[in-house]
PDB file of C-alpha atoms in Angstrom:
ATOM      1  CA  UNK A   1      -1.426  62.279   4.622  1.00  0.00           C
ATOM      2  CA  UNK A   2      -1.967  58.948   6.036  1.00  0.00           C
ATOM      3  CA  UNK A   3      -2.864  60.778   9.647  1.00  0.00           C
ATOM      4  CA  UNK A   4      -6.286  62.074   7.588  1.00  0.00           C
ATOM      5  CA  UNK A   5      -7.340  58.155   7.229  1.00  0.00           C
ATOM      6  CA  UNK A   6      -9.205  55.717   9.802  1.00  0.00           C
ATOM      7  CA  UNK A   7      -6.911  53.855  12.279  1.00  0.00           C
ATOM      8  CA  UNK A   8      -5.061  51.054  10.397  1.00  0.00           C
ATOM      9  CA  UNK A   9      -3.726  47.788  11.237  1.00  0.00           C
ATOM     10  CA  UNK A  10      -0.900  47.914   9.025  1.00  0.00           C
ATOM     11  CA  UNK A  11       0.046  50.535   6.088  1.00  0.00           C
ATOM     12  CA  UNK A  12       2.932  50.773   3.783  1.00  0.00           C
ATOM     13  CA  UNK A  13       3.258  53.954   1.998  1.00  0.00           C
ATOM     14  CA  UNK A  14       1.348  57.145   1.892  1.00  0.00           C
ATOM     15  CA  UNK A  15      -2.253  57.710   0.753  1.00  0.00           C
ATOM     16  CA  UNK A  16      -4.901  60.813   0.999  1.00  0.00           C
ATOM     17  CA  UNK A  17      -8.852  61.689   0.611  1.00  0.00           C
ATOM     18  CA  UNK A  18     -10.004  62.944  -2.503  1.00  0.00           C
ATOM     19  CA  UNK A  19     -13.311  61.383  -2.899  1.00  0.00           C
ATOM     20  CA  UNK A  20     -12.224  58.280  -1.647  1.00  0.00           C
ATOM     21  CA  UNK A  21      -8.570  56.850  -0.613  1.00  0.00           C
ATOM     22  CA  UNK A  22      -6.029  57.641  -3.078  1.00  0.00           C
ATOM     23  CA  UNK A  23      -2.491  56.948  -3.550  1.00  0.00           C
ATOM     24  CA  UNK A  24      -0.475  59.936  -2.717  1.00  0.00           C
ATOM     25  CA  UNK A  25       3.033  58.547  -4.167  1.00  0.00           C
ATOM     26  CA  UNK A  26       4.725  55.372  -5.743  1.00  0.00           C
ATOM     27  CA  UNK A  27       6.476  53.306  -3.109  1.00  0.00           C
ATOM     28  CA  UNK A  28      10.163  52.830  -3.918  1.00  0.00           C
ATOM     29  CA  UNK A  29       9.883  49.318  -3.773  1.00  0.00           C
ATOM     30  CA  UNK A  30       6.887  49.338  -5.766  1.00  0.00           C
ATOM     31  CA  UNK A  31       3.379  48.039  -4.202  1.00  0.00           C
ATOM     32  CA  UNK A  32       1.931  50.215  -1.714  1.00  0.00           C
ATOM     33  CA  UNK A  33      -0.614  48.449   0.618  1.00  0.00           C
ATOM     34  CA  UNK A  34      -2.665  49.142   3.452  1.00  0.00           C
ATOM     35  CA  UNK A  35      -4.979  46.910   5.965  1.00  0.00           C
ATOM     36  CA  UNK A  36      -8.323  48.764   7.442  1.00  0.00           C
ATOM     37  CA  UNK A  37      -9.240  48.882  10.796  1.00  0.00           C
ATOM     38  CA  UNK A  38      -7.407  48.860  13.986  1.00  0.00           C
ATOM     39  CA  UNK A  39      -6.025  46.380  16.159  1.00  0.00           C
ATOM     40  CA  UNK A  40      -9.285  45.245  18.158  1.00  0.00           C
ATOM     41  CA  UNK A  41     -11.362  45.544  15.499  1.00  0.00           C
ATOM     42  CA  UNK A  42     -12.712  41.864  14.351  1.00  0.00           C
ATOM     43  CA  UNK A  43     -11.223  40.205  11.463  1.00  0.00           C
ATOM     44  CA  UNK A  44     -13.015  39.202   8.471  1.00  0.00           C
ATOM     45  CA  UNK A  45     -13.744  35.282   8.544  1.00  0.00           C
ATOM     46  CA  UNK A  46     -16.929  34.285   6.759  1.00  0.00           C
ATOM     47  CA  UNK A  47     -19.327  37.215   4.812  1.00  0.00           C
ATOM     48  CA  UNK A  48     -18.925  39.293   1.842  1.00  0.00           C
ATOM     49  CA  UNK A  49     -16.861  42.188   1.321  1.00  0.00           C
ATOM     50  CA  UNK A  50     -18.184  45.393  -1.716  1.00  0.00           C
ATOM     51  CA  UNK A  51     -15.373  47.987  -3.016  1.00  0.00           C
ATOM     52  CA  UNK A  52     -15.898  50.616  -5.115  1.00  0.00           C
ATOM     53  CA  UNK A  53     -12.986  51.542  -7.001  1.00  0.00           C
ATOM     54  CA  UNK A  54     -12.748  54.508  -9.518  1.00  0.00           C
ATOM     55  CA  UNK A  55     -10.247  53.401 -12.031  1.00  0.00           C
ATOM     56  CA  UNK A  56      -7.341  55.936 -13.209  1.00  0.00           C
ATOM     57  CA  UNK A  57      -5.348  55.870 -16.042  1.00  0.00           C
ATOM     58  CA  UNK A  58      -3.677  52.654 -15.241  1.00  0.00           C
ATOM     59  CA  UNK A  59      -5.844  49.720 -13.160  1.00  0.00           C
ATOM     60  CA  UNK A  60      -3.285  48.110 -11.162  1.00  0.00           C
ATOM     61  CA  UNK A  61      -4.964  47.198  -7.492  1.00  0.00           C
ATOM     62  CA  UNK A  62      -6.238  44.386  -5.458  1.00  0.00           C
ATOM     63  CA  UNK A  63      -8.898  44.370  -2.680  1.00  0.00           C
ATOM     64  CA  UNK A  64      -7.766  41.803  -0.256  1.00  0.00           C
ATOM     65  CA  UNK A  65      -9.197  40.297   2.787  1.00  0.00           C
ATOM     66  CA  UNK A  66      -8.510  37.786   5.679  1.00  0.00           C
ATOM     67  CA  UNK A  67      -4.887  39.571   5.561  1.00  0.00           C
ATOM     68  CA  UNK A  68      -2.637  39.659   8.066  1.00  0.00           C
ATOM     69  CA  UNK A  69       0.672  41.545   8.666  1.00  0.00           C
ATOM     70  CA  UNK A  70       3.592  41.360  10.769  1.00  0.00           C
ATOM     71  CA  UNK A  71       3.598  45.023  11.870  1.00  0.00           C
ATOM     72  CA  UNK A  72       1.923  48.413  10.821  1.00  0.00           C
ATOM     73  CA  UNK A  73       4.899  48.840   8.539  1.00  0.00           C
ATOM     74  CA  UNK A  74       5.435  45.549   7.313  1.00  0.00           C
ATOM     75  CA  UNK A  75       3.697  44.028   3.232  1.00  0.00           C
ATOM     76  CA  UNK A  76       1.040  41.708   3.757  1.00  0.00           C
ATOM     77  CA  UNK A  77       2.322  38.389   4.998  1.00  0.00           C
ATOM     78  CA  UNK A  78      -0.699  36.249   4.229  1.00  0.00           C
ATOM     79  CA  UNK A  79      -4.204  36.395   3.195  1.00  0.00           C
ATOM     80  CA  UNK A  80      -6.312  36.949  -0.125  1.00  0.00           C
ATOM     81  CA  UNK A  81      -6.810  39.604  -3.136  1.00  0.00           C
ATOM     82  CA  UNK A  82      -9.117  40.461  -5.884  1.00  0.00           C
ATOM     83  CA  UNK A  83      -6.445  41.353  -8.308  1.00  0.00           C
ATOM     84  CA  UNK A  84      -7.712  43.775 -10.675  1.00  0.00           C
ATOM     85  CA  UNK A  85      -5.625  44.785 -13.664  1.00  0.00           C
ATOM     86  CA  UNK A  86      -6.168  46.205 -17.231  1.00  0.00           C
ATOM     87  CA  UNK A  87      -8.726  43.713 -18.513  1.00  0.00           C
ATOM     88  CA  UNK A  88      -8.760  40.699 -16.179  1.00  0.00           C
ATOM     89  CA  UNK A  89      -9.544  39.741 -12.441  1.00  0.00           C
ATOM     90  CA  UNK A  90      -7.549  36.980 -10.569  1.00  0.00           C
ATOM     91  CA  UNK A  91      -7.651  35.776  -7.488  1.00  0.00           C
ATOM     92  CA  UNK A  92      -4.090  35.592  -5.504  1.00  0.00           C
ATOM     93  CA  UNK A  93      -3.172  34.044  -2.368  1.00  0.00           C
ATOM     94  CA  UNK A  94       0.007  36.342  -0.329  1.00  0.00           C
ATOM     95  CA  UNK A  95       2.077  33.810   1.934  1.00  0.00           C
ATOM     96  CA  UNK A  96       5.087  34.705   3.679  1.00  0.00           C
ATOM     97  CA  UNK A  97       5.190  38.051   1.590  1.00  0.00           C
ATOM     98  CA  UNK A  98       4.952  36.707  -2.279  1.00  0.00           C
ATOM     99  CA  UNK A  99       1.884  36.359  -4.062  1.00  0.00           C
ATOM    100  CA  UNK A 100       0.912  33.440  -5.766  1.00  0.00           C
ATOM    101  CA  UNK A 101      -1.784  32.994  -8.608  1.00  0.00           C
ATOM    102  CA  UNK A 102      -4.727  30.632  -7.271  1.00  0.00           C
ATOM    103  CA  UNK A 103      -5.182  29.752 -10.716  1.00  0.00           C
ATOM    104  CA  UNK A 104      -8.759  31.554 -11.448  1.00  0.00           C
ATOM    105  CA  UNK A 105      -8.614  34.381 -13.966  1.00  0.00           C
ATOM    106  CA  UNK A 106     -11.402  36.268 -15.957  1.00  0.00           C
ATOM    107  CA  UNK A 107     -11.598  39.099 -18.432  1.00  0.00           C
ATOM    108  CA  UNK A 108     -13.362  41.975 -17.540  1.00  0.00           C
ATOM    109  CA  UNK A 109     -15.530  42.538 -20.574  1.00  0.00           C
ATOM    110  CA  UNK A 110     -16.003  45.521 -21.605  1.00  0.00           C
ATOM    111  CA  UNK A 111     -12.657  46.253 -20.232  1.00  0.00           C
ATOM    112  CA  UNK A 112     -12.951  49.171 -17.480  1.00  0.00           C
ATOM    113  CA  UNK A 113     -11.545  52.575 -19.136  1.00  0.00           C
ATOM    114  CA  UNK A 114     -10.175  55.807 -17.078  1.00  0.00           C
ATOM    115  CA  UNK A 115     -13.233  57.511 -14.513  1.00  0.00           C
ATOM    116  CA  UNK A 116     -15.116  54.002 -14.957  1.00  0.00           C
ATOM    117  CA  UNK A 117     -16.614  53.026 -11.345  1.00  0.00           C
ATOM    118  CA  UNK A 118     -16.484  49.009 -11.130  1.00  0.00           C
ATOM    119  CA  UNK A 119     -17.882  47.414  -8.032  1.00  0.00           C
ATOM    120  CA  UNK A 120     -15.930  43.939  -6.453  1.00  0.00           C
ATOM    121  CA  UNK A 121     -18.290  41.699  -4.535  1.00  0.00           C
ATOM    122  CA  UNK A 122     -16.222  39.293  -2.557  1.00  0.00           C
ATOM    123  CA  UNK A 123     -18.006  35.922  -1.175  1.00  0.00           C
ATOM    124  CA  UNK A 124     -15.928  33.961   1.033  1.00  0.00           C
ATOM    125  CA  UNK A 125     -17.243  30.766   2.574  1.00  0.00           C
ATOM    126  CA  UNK A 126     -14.620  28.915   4.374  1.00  0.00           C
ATOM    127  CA  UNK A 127     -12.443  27.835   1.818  1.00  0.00           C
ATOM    128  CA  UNK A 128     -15.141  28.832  -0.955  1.00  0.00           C
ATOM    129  CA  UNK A 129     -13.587  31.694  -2.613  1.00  0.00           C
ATOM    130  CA  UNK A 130     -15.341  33.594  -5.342  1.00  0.00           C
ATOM    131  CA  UNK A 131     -15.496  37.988  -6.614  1.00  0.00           C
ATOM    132  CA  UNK A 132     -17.676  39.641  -9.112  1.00  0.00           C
ATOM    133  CA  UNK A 133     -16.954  42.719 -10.751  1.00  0.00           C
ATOM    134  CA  UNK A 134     -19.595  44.695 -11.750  1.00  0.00           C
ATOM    135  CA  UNK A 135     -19.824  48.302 -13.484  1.00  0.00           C
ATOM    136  CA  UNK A 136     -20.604  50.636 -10.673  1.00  0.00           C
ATOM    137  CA  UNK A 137     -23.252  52.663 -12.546  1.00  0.00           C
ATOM    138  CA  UNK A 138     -25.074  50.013 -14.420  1.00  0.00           C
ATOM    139  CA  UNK A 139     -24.163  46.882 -12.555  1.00  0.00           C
ATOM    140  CA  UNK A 140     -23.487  45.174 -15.273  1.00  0.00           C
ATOM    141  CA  UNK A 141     -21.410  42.105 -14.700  1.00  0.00           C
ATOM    142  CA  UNK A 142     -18.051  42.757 -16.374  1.00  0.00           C
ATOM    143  CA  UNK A 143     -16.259  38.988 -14.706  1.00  0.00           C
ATOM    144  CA  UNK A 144     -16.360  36.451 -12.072  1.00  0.00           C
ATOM    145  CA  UNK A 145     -13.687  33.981 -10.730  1.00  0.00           C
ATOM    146  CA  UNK A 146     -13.765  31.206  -8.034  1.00  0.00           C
ATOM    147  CA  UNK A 147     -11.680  29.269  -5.824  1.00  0.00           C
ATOM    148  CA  UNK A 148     -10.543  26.961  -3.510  1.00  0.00           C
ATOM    149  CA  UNK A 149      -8.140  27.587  -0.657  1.00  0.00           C
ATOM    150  CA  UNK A 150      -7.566  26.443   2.660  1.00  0.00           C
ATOM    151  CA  UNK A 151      -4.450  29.110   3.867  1.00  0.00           C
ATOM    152  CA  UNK A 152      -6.512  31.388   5.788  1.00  0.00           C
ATOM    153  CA  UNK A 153      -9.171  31.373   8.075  1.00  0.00           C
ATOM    154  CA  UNK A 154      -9.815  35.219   8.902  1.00  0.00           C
ATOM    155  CA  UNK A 155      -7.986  38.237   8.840  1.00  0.00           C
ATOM    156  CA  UNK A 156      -8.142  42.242   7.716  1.00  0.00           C
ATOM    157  CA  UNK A 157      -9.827  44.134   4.712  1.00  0.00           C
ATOM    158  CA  UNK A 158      -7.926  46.365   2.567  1.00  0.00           C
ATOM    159  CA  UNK A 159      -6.577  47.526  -0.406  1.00  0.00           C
ATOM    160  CA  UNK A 160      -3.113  47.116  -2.403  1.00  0.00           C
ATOM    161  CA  UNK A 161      -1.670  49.335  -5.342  1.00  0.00           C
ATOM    162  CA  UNK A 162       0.314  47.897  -7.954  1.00  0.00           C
ATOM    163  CA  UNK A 163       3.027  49.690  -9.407  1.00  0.00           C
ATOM    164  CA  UNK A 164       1.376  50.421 -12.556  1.00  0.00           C
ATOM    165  CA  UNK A 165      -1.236  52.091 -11.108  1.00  0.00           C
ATOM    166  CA  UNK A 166      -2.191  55.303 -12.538  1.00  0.00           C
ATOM    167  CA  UNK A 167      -4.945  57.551 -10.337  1.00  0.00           C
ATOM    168  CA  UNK A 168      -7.454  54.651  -9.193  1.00  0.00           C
ATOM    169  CA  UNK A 169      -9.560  55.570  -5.979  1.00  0.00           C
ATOM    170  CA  UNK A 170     -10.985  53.456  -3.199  1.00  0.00           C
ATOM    171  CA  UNK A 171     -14.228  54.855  -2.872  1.00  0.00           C
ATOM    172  CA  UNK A 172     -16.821  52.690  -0.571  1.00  0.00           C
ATOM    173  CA  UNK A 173     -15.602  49.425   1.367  1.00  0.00           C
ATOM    174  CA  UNK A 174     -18.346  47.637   3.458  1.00  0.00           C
ATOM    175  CA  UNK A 175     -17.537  44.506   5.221  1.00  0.00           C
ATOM    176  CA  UNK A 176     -20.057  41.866   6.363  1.00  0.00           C
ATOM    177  CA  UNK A 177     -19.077  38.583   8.240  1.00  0.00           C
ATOM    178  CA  UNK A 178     -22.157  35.610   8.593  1.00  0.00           C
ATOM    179  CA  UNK A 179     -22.069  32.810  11.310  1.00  0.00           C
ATOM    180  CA  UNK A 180     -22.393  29.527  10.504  1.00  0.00           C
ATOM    181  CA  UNK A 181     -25.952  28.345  12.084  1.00  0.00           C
ATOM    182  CA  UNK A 182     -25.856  26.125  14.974  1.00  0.00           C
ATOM    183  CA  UNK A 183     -27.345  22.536  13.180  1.00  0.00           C
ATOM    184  CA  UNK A 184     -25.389  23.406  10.296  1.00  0.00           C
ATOM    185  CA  UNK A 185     -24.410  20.014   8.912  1.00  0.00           C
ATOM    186  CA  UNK A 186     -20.628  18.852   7.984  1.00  0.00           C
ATOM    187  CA  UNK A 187     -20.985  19.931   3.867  1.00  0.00           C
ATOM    188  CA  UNK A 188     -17.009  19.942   3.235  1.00  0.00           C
ATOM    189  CA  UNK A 189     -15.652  18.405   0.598  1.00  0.00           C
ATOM    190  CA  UNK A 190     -13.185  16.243   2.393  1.00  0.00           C
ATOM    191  CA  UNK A 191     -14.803  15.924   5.882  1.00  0.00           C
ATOM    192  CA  UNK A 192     -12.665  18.964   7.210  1.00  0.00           C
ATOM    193  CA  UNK A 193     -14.811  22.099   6.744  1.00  0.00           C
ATOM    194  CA  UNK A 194     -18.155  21.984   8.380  1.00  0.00           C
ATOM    195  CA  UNK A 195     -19.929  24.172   6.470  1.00  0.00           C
ATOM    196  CA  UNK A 196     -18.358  24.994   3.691  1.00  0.00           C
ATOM    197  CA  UNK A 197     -19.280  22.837   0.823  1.00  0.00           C
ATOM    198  CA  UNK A 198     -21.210  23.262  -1.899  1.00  0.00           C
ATOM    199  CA  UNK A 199     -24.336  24.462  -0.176  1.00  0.00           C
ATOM    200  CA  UNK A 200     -23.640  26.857   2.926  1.00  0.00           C
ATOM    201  CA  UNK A 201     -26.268  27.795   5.450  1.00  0.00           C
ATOM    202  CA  UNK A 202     -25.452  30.711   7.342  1.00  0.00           C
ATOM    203  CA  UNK A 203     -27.055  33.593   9.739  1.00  0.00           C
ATOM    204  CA  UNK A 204     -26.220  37.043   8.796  1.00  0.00           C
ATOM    205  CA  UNK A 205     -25.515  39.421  12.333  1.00  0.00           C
ATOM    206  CA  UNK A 206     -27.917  41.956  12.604  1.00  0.00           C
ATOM    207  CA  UNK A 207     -25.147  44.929  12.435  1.00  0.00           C
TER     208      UNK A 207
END
């Protein structure tokens, strides 16, 4: 039942714990979605986010971070996911509740099959967007996919399950944000972003 999880900022639908957090039941309305941490908890800005998901009979789920939602009951309003289904990884962009395609897609060769463990590795550098997916045993690298975006600055980790998901499990999340270091230089593409161009120097907090 959801009261068996960690505090969460927003959740729609109801999950358990069986070696990791599972979906418990379809959502009528279809995708069932749920944002990690509490209220006062920081937000994820800058960093890199690793998920280990153990994929069911049907891959149908996105990781997503710097999300936001209106209330604890409410979809996901805005932010980014690692869109993982059957064969291929996108990355999506929610805004004002729809998701659109950011136009990066990869397959994920060799395909994961049901009881695979793959492993998401999400870099985000100001408006550098890029996940890896690896094989969680062998760390093989099964895709990758990059991207561009500007939308959103910082917001919550979690984890959304498509309606054609059949079983998968969200084993192992760890979040880690970096600072930007203090001389760091103006590297942005247009002038806008310090920091965030092609080259990024950054300070990783000791926690």
């Amino acid at each position: 039942s959801m009261t068996s999880l960690p505090p969460m900022v927003a959740a729609r639908g109801a999950f358990f714990v069986d070696g990791g957090i599972q979906l418990q039941a379809l959502a009528p309305w279809g995708d069932t979605e749920f944002l990690l941490g509490g209220a006062n908890d920081p937000d994820f800005d800058n960093g890199v986010v690793r998920a280990r998901i153990r994929v069911g009979d049907g891959l149908d789920n996105a990781v997503v971070f710097r999300a936001n939602a209106a209330d604890k009951d409410a979809e996901i309003d805005g932010g980014y996911g690692v869109s993982l289904e059957k064969d291929k990884v996108r990355l999506v962009r929610w805004e004002h509740r729809m998701a659109r395609f950011l136009g990066s897609e990869a397959k994920l060769e060799p395909a994961p099959r049901a009881g695979d463990v793959v492993e998401v590795v999400i870099v985000a550098a100001g408006p550098w967007l890029q996940a890896t997916v690896f094989n969680g045993d062998s760390f093989a690298r099964l895709g990758h996919t990059a991207a561009l975006d500007k939308g959103f600055a910082k917001g919550k980790v979690g984890w959304r399950v498509g309606r054609y998901d059949r079983g998968s499990v969200l084993s192992f999340v760890s979040v880690g944000n970096v600072a930007a270091a203090e001389n760091a230089k103006d590297l942005g593409d247009d002038g806008e972003v310090a920091g965030a161009g092609v080259d990024r120097v950054v300070t990783v907090d000791e926690a």
